[in-house]
Short mmCIF file of C-alpha atoms and ligand atoms in Angstrom, two decimals:
data_model
loop_
_atom_site.label_atom_id
_atom_site.label_comp_id
_atom_site.label_asym_id
_atom_site.label_seq_id
_atom_site.Cartn_x
_atom_site.Cartn_y
_atom_site.Cartn_z
CA MET A 1 -11.51 4.64 -76.79
CA ASN A 2 -15.19 3.17 -75.99
CA ASP A 3 -17.86 3.73 -73.38
CA ILE A 4 -16.51 2.12 -70.58
CA ILE A 5 -13.15 3.75 -70.69
CA ALA A 6 -14.89 7.22 -70.97
CA GLU A 7 -16.97 6.27 -67.86
CA ILE A 8 -14.19 5.11 -65.92
CA ASP A 9 -12.05 8.39 -66.81
CA ARG A 10 -15.12 10.53 -65.58
CA ALA A 11 -15.80 8.40 -62.54
CA ALA A 12 -11.82 8.45 -61.65
CA ALA A 13 -11.84 12.38 -61.97
CA ALA A 14 -14.96 12.85 -59.87
CA ALA A 15 -13.78 10.65 -57.15
CA GLU A 16 -10.44 12.37 -56.93
CA SER A 17 -12.25 15.67 -56.67
CA ARG A 18 -14.59 14.44 -53.90
CA ALA A 19 -11.68 13.12 -52.10
CA ALA A 20 -9.52 16.35 -52.01
CA SER A 21 -12.62 17.91 -50.46
CA ALA A 22 -13.66 15.13 -48.26
CA ALA A 23 -13.93 16.59 -44.45
CA SER A 24 -14.26 13.44 -42.53
CA GLY A 25 -13.70 9.78 -42.50
CA ALA A 26 -17.37 9.22 -43.25
CA ASP A 27 -16.99 11.31 -46.42
CA VAL A 28 -14.13 9.06 -47.58
CA GLU A 29 -16.01 6.07 -46.81
CA ALA A 30 -18.76 7.12 -48.97
CA ILE A 31 -16.61 7.83 -51.66
CA ARG A 32 -15.25 4.17 -51.43
CA ILE A 33 -18.78 2.70 -51.33
CA ASP A 34 -19.90 4.52 -54.54
CA TYR A 35 -16.86 3.37 -56.69
CA LEU A 36 -15.10 0.43 -55.18
CA GLY A 37 -17.83 -1.17 -52.84
CA ARG A 38 -19.65 -4.41 -53.65
CA ASN A 39 -22.34 -2.41 -55.39
CA GLY A 40 -20.41 0.37 -56.70
CA LEU A 41 -19.51 1.48 -60.24
CA PHE A 42 -16.41 -0.60 -60.68
CA PRO A 43 -17.76 -3.87 -60.00
CA ALA A 44 -20.76 -2.92 -62.15
CA LEU A 45 -18.43 -1.92 -64.87
CA SER A 46 -16.60 -5.26 -64.59
CA ARG A 47 -19.82 -6.91 -65.32
CA ARG A 48 -19.91 -5.15 -68.66
CA MET A 49 -16.66 -6.30 -70.00
CA GLY A 50 -18.46 -8.90 -72.00
CA GLU A 51 -19.82 -6.29 -74.43
CA ILE A 52 -16.37 -5.17 -75.23
CA PRO A 53 -15.23 -6.32 -78.38
CA ALA A 54 -12.07 -8.78 -78.34
CA GLU A 55 -9.55 -6.43 -79.92
CA GLN A 56 -10.62 -3.56 -77.03
CA ARG A 57 -10.48 -5.76 -74.13
CA LYS A 58 -6.75 -5.31 -73.15
CA ALA A 59 -6.99 -1.39 -73.40
CA THR A 60 -10.33 -1.55 -71.52
CA GLY A 61 -8.78 -3.76 -68.62
CA ALA A 62 -5.90 -1.63 -68.26
CA ALA A 63 -7.91 1.50 -67.95
CA PHE A 64 -10.15 -0.24 -65.55
CA ASN A 65 -7.25 -1.09 -63.44
CA GLY A 66 -5.61 2.26 -63.78
CA GLY A 67 -9.13 4.11 -62.79
CA ARG A 68 -9.44 1.95 -59.67
CA MET A 69 -5.94 2.43 -58.35
CA LYS A 70 -6.21 6.33 -58.96
CA ILE A 71 -9.43 6.15 -56.87
CA GLN A 72 -7.77 3.91 -54.15
CA ALA A 73 -4.93 6.49 -53.99
CA ALA A 74 -7.28 9.49 -53.60
CA ILE A 75 -8.91 7.63 -50.70
CA ASP A 76 -5.66 6.88 -49.05
CA ALA A 77 -4.38 10.46 -49.41
CA ALA A 78 -7.78 11.88 -47.97
CA LEU A 79 -7.42 9.78 -44.95
CA GLU A 80 -3.78 10.55 -44.36
CA ARG A 81 -4.74 14.28 -44.60
CA LEU A 82 -7.51 13.87 -42.18
CA SER A 83 -5.45 12.11 -39.66
CA ALA A 84 -2.69 14.28 -39.79
CA GLY A 85 -5.08 17.15 -39.26
CA SER A 86 -6.49 15.52 -36.16
CA ALA A 87 -2.91 14.85 -34.80
CA GLU A 88 -2.04 18.36 -35.35
CA LYS A 89 -4.99 19.58 -33.49
CA ASP A 90 -4.36 17.55 -30.57
CA ALA A 91 -0.92 18.65 -30.35
CA ILE A 92 -1.96 22.21 -30.05
CA ASP A 93 -4.89 22.09 -27.63
CA LEU A 94 -3.46 24.09 -24.71
CA THR A 95 -6.86 23.89 -22.98
CA LEU A 96 -6.56 19.97 -22.45
CA PRO A 97 -5.89 19.44 -18.60
CA GLY A 98 -2.31 18.28 -17.92
CA ARG A 99 -1.46 14.35 -17.22
CA ARG A 100 -0.56 14.14 -13.65
CA SER A 101 2.54 11.65 -12.99
CA ALA A 102 1.47 9.12 -10.42
CA ALA A 103 4.06 9.71 -7.51
CA GLY A 104 4.32 6.93 -5.00
CA ARG A 105 4.28 7.83 -1.27
CA ILE A 106 5.20 6.22 2.08
CA HIS A 107 2.42 3.97 3.56
CA PRO A 108 0.54 5.39 6.47
CA ILE A 109 1.82 2.49 8.49
CA SER A 110 5.42 2.89 7.80
CA ARG A 111 4.93 6.55 8.41
CA MET A 112 3.69 5.91 11.74
CA ALA A 113 6.34 3.69 12.60
CA ASP A 114 8.91 6.29 11.24
CA GLU A 115 7.27 8.93 13.07
CA CYS A 116 7.33 7.21 16.49
CA ALA A 117 11.10 6.05 15.96
CA GLU A 118 11.60 9.62 15.58
CA VAL A 119 10.05 10.47 18.94
CA PHE A 120 11.78 8.08 20.76
CA ARG A 121 15.11 8.78 18.98
CA ARG A 122 15.03 12.42 20.32
CA MET A 123 14.83 10.82 23.71
CA GLY A 124 17.87 8.85 23.03
CA PHE A 125 16.68 5.54 21.81
CA VAL A 126 18.26 3.84 18.92
CA ALA A 127 16.07 2.04 16.49
CA VAL A 128 17.01 -1.79 15.71
CA ASP A 129 15.65 -4.50 13.66
CA GLY A 130 14.93 -8.14 14.63
CA PRO A 131 13.80 -11.00 12.21
CA GLU A 132 10.24 -11.79 11.63
CA ILE A 133 10.94 -15.67 11.55
CA GLU A 134 11.66 -16.38 15.13
CA ASP A 135 12.34 -19.33 17.32
CA ILE A 136 10.35 -20.22 20.36
CA TYR A 137 13.04 -19.45 22.70
CA HIS A 138 13.35 -15.74 21.94
CA ASN A 139 9.70 -15.16 21.30
CA PHE A 140 8.55 -17.12 24.49
CA ASP A 141 11.04 -18.82 26.68
CA ALA A 142 13.42 -16.07 27.04
CA LEU A 143 10.53 -13.87 27.82
CA ASN A 144 9.48 -15.65 30.70
CA THR A 145 6.38 -17.09 29.12
CA PRO A 146 4.90 -20.25 30.99
CA MET A 147 4.75 -23.33 29.02
CA ASP A 148 0.82 -23.22 29.06
CA HIS A 149 0.46 -19.53 28.19
CA PRO A 150 -2.32 -19.26 25.71
CA SER A 151 -0.10 -17.28 23.30
CA ARG A 152 2.06 -20.38 22.57
CA ASP A 153 -0.96 -22.26 21.33
CA PRO A 154 -0.91 -23.13 17.43
CA GLN A 155 -4.44 -21.71 17.39
CA ASP A 156 -2.92 -18.14 18.50
CA THR A 157 0.43 -18.19 16.93
CA PHE A 158 1.79 -19.56 13.24
CA TYR A 159 3.97 -22.43 13.50
CA PHE A 160 6.54 -23.75 10.65
CA PRO A 161 7.05 -27.23 10.29
CA ASP A 162 10.34 -27.05 11.69
CA GLY A 163 9.22 -25.49 14.93
CA ARG A 164 9.99 -21.96 14.21
CA ILE A 165 7.17 -19.36 14.25
CA LEU A 166 6.11 -16.18 12.86
CA ARG A 167 7.07 -13.87 15.71
CA SER A 168 3.75 -12.87 17.69
CA GLN A 169 5.38 -9.74 19.14
CA THR A 170 8.13 -7.46 18.81
CA SER A 171 9.39 -8.31 22.39
CA PRO A 172 12.08 -10.93 21.15
CA VAL A 173 13.95 -8.15 19.70
CA GLN A 174 14.58 -7.23 23.51
CA ILE A 175 16.05 -10.60 23.96
CA ARG A 176 18.31 -10.32 20.86
CA VAL A 177 19.74 -6.90 21.85
CA MET A 178 20.52 -7.88 25.34
CA GLU A 179 22.10 -11.06 24.23
CA THR A 180 24.59 -9.04 22.09
CA HIS A 181 25.06 -5.96 24.16
CA THR A 182 26.18 -4.98 27.85
CA PRO A 183 24.03 -2.34 29.76
CA PRO A 184 23.02 0.45 29.33
CA VAL A 185 20.56 -0.27 26.55
CA ARG A 186 18.02 2.04 24.92
CA ILE A 187 16.42 0.68 21.92
CA VAL A 188 13.05 0.83 20.15
CA ALA A 189 12.39 -1.72 17.58
CA PRO A 190 9.45 -1.30 15.11
CA GLY A 191 8.25 -4.43 13.23
CA ARG A 192 5.49 -6.50 11.72
CA VAL A 193 3.94 -9.32 13.85
CA PHE A 194 1.75 -12.05 13.28
CA ARG A 195 -1.04 -13.61 14.96
CA ARG A 196 -3.93 -16.00 14.08
CA ASP A 197 -6.80 -13.48 14.60
CA THR A 198 -9.97 -13.32 12.45
CA PRO A 199 -9.63 -10.16 10.49
CA ASP A 200 -12.11 -7.54 11.48
CA ALA A 201 -12.20 -3.65 11.82
CA THR A 202 -9.73 -3.75 14.67
CA HIS A 203 -7.69 -7.23 14.04
CA GLY A 204 -5.35 -8.46 11.36
CA MET A 205 -3.44 -11.39 10.98
CA ASN A 206 -0.43 -9.37 10.87
CA PHE A 207 0.02 -5.96 12.09
CA HIS A 208 2.77 -3.68 13.34
CA GLN A 209 4.32 -3.03 16.93
CA ILE A 210 7.15 -0.99 18.19
CA GLU A 211 8.86 -2.32 20.91
CA GLY A 212 10.92 -0.27 23.46
CA LEU A 213 13.63 -1.12 25.88
CA TYR A 214 15.70 0.74 28.38
CA VAL A 215 18.21 -0.92 30.85
CA ASP A 216 20.39 0.93 33.27
CA LYS A 217 21.38 1.33 36.77
CA ASN A 218 18.27 2.83 38.94
CA VAL A 219 15.65 2.76 36.27
CA SER A 220 12.31 3.40 38.02
CA MET A 221 8.49 3.27 36.94
CA ALA A 222 8.56 6.88 37.27
CA ASP A 223 11.32 6.94 34.06
CA LEU A 224 8.91 4.70 32.26
CA LYS A 225 5.96 7.02 32.89
CA SER A 226 7.79 10.25 31.93
CA VAL A 227 8.81 8.49 28.51
CA LEU A 228 5.43 7.65 27.95
CA GLN A 229 4.04 10.85 28.66
CA ARG A 230 6.68 12.50 26.44
CA PHE A 231 5.69 10.15 23.57
CA ALA A 232 1.80 10.94 24.06
CA CYS A 233 2.26 14.72 23.94
CA GLU A 234 4.70 14.61 20.96
CA MET A 235 2.28 12.58 19.11
CA PHE A 236 -0.99 14.07 19.82
CA GLY A 237 -0.29 17.49 21.54
CA PRO A 238 0.41 18.93 24.92
CA ASP A 239 -3.11 18.34 26.39
CA VAL A 240 -2.94 14.41 26.19
CA LYS A 241 -2.88 12.75 29.75
CA ILE A 242 -1.98 9.10 30.30
CA ARG A 243 -2.75 6.88 32.93
CA LEU A 244 -1.10 3.34 33.68
CA ARG A 245 -3.48 0.65 34.81
CA PRO A 246 -2.23 -2.67 36.67
CA HIS A 247 -2.16 -5.92 34.31
CA PHE A 248 -0.13 -8.80 33.64
CA PHE A 249 2.73 -9.69 31.21
CA PRO A 250 5.15 -12.50 31.53
CA PHE A 251 8.30 -10.24 30.97
CA THR A 252 7.51 -7.44 33.14
CA GLU A 253 6.74 -7.18 36.93
CA PRO A 254 4.87 -5.08 37.82
CA SER A 255 3.12 -4.73 34.36
CA VAL A 256 0.74 -1.70 33.13
CA GLU A 257 -1.40 -1.21 30.32
CA TYR A 258 -1.20 2.42 29.18
CA ASP A 259 -3.78 4.69 27.98
CA PHE A 260 -4.10 8.02 26.58
CA SER A 261 -6.87 10.40 27.52
CA CYS A 262 -9.22 10.33 24.16
CA VAL A 263 -7.49 12.33 21.42
CA VAL A 264 -10.94 12.71 19.71
CA CYS A 265 -13.19 13.95 22.54
CA GLY A 266 -10.53 15.02 24.94
CA GLY A 267 -11.83 12.80 27.57
CA LYS A 268 -15.56 13.76 27.44
CA GLY A 269 -16.37 10.46 26.20
CA CYS A 270 -17.05 9.63 22.60
CA ASN A 271 -17.64 6.64 20.23
CA VAL A 272 -13.90 6.20 19.83
CA CYS A 273 -13.04 5.82 23.13
CA LYS A 274 -16.64 3.98 23.97
CA ASN A 275 -17.42 6.72 26.35
CA SER A 276 -14.63 5.94 28.77
CA GLY A 277 -12.46 9.03 27.96
CA TRP A 278 -9.48 6.53 27.62
CA ILE A 279 -7.92 4.83 24.81
CA GLU A 280 -5.68 1.60 25.26
CA ILE A 281 -2.30 2.01 23.57
CA ALA A 282 0.35 -0.13 24.89
CA GLY A 283 1.42 -2.68 27.32
CA ALA A 284 4.57 -1.86 29.42
CA GLY A 285 6.32 -2.46 32.84
CA MET A 286 9.29 -3.16 34.53
CA VAL A 287 11.78 -5.98 33.17
CA ASP A 288 11.20 -9.13 35.05
CA PRO A 289 14.51 -10.24 36.69
CA ALA A 290 13.62 -13.84 35.16
CA VAL A 291 14.35 -11.94 31.55
CA PHE A 292 17.40 -10.42 32.75
CA LYS A 293 18.71 -13.85 34.13
CA ALA A 294 17.66 -15.32 30.58
CA VAL A 295 20.22 -13.14 28.97
CA GLY A 296 23.04 -12.85 31.57
CA TYR A 297 22.37 -9.55 32.93
CA ASP A 298 22.59 -9.76 36.87
CA PRO A 299 19.25 -8.45 38.10
CA GLU A 300 20.70 -7.03 41.38
CA VAL A 301 22.80 -4.54 39.44
CA TRP A 302 20.46 -3.70 36.39
CA SER A 303 17.09 -2.44 36.06
CA GLY A 304 14.83 -1.63 33.23
CA PHE A 305 11.76 -0.81 31.58
CA ALA A 306 10.06 -2.05 28.42
CA PHE A 307 6.98 -1.26 26.49
CA GLY A 308 5.16 -2.10 23.14
CA LEU A 309 2.97 0.11 21.05
CA GLY A 310 0.51 -0.98 18.31
CA ILE A 311 1.21 1.10 15.27
CA GLU A 312 -1.88 0.55 13.42
CA ARG A 313 -3.63 1.61 16.62
CA LEU A 314 -1.93 5.04 16.70
CA ALA A 315 -2.43 5.38 13.04
CA MET A 316 -6.17 4.89 13.10
CA LEU A 317 -6.31 7.54 16.00
CA LYS A 318 -4.13 9.98 14.42
CA HIS A 319 -5.89 9.97 10.78
CA ARG A 320 -9.54 8.97 12.03
CA ILE A 321 -9.23 5.68 10.28
CA PRO A 322 -12.40 3.65 11.16
CA ASP A 323 -11.49 0.13 9.72
CA LEU A 324 -8.03 -1.48 10.18
CA ARG A 325 -8.52 -3.25 6.87
CA LEU A 326 -8.46 0.15 4.91
CA LEU A 327 -4.41 0.11 5.83
CA TYR A 328 -4.15 -3.44 4.07
CA GLU A 329 -6.16 -3.10 0.91
CA ASN A 330 -3.96 -0.54 -0.56
CA ASP A 331 -6.94 1.08 -2.45
CA ILE A 332 -5.31 3.87 -4.38
CA ARG A 333 -8.19 6.34 -3.57
CA PHE A 334 -7.78 5.64 0.25
CA LEU A 335 -3.68 5.86 0.14
CA LYS A 336 -3.90 8.85 -1.95
CA GLN A 337 -4.97 10.77 1.30
CA PHE A 338 -1.95 10.59 2.98
N1 DAH B 1 4.41 -7.94 23.46
C1 DAH B 1 3.29 -7.33 24.40
C2 DAH B 1 2.20 -7.80 23.33
O1 DAH B 1 2.30 -8.13 22.16
C3 DAH B 1 3.03 -5.93 24.39
C4 DAH B 1 4.34 -5.67 25.66
C5 DAH B 1 3.81 -5.48 26.75
C6 DAH B 1 5.47 -5.28 25.19
C7 DAH B 1 4.50 -5.12 27.67
C8 DAH B 1 6.42 -5.04 26.18
C9 DAH B 1 5.88 -4.82 27.65
O2 DAH B 1 7.55 -4.75 26.12
O3 DAH B 1 6.59 -4.72 28.72
O4 DAH B 1 1.06 -7.67 23.85
#
């Protein structure tokens, strides 16, 4: 026994009792610094080993290592006690707000497309699909589009090197359906279309349309108008009026553009309808006999109407969305609202 061994025993006992009552990680760290830290007791004692007579060195070294290990063990035990205590506290904290699990939901564009298809389904239309990569025949030629029509220009339509294109409209689905089915035909075709537009608040490089086609005997413009009126009321309520304005499309004759009375101001005039009281919704018309000839239908026997609606447009009106790009950025704060 010597002074150093006595001091080691005292220090170990003191450190153990401090560790047992330590109330925080900082308390424990203070113990480590006092005894084992660079300027703590044990390094200082180790420097005094030279004073020890040779025959006591072995015993002193053993006491030194033993004391150091005891203190380290007391520190480890204290840390474990403190962390277990805090885990227990977390586990029973009933005041913490629950964690909401993030549920996915259907994108507003898909929802609007589904809603439109459902309204037309109730009127007897069947929803069909067509390819997004189209050939020029189905997207333009069979739809009676003149060779010099601007929509054929590579400035407006995306061409693949092999001459195929990304469809610029859902109208080619009309052709694909008539090529493979005999009349009567009553379909809608929702889907994505592509155009070389510079994106802004109302234009994107791709957007969605829903195409409609009805072919039977004695189909008239009155049928077209009643279907579009019914659609307007189902979508925006019984007070919505519609109007048809003369227009031109290669695949219909006569052709019209189709407006809703403004669903925001009811027709009085506001910034959404640019004070006109009307909002342009779609193109439509009676199927051109040249289109019937392209698919092998006899235009003397069959007649029909077609229409194409913009889905983003309808979603923006319905939800008062001011900028088309919000629908594509997929910002979760925006999407969560639907
Ligand atoms: N395909 C036309 C467009 O993208 C919209 C359209 C107009 C479709 C008249 C039709 C129609 O079926 O009859 O601008």
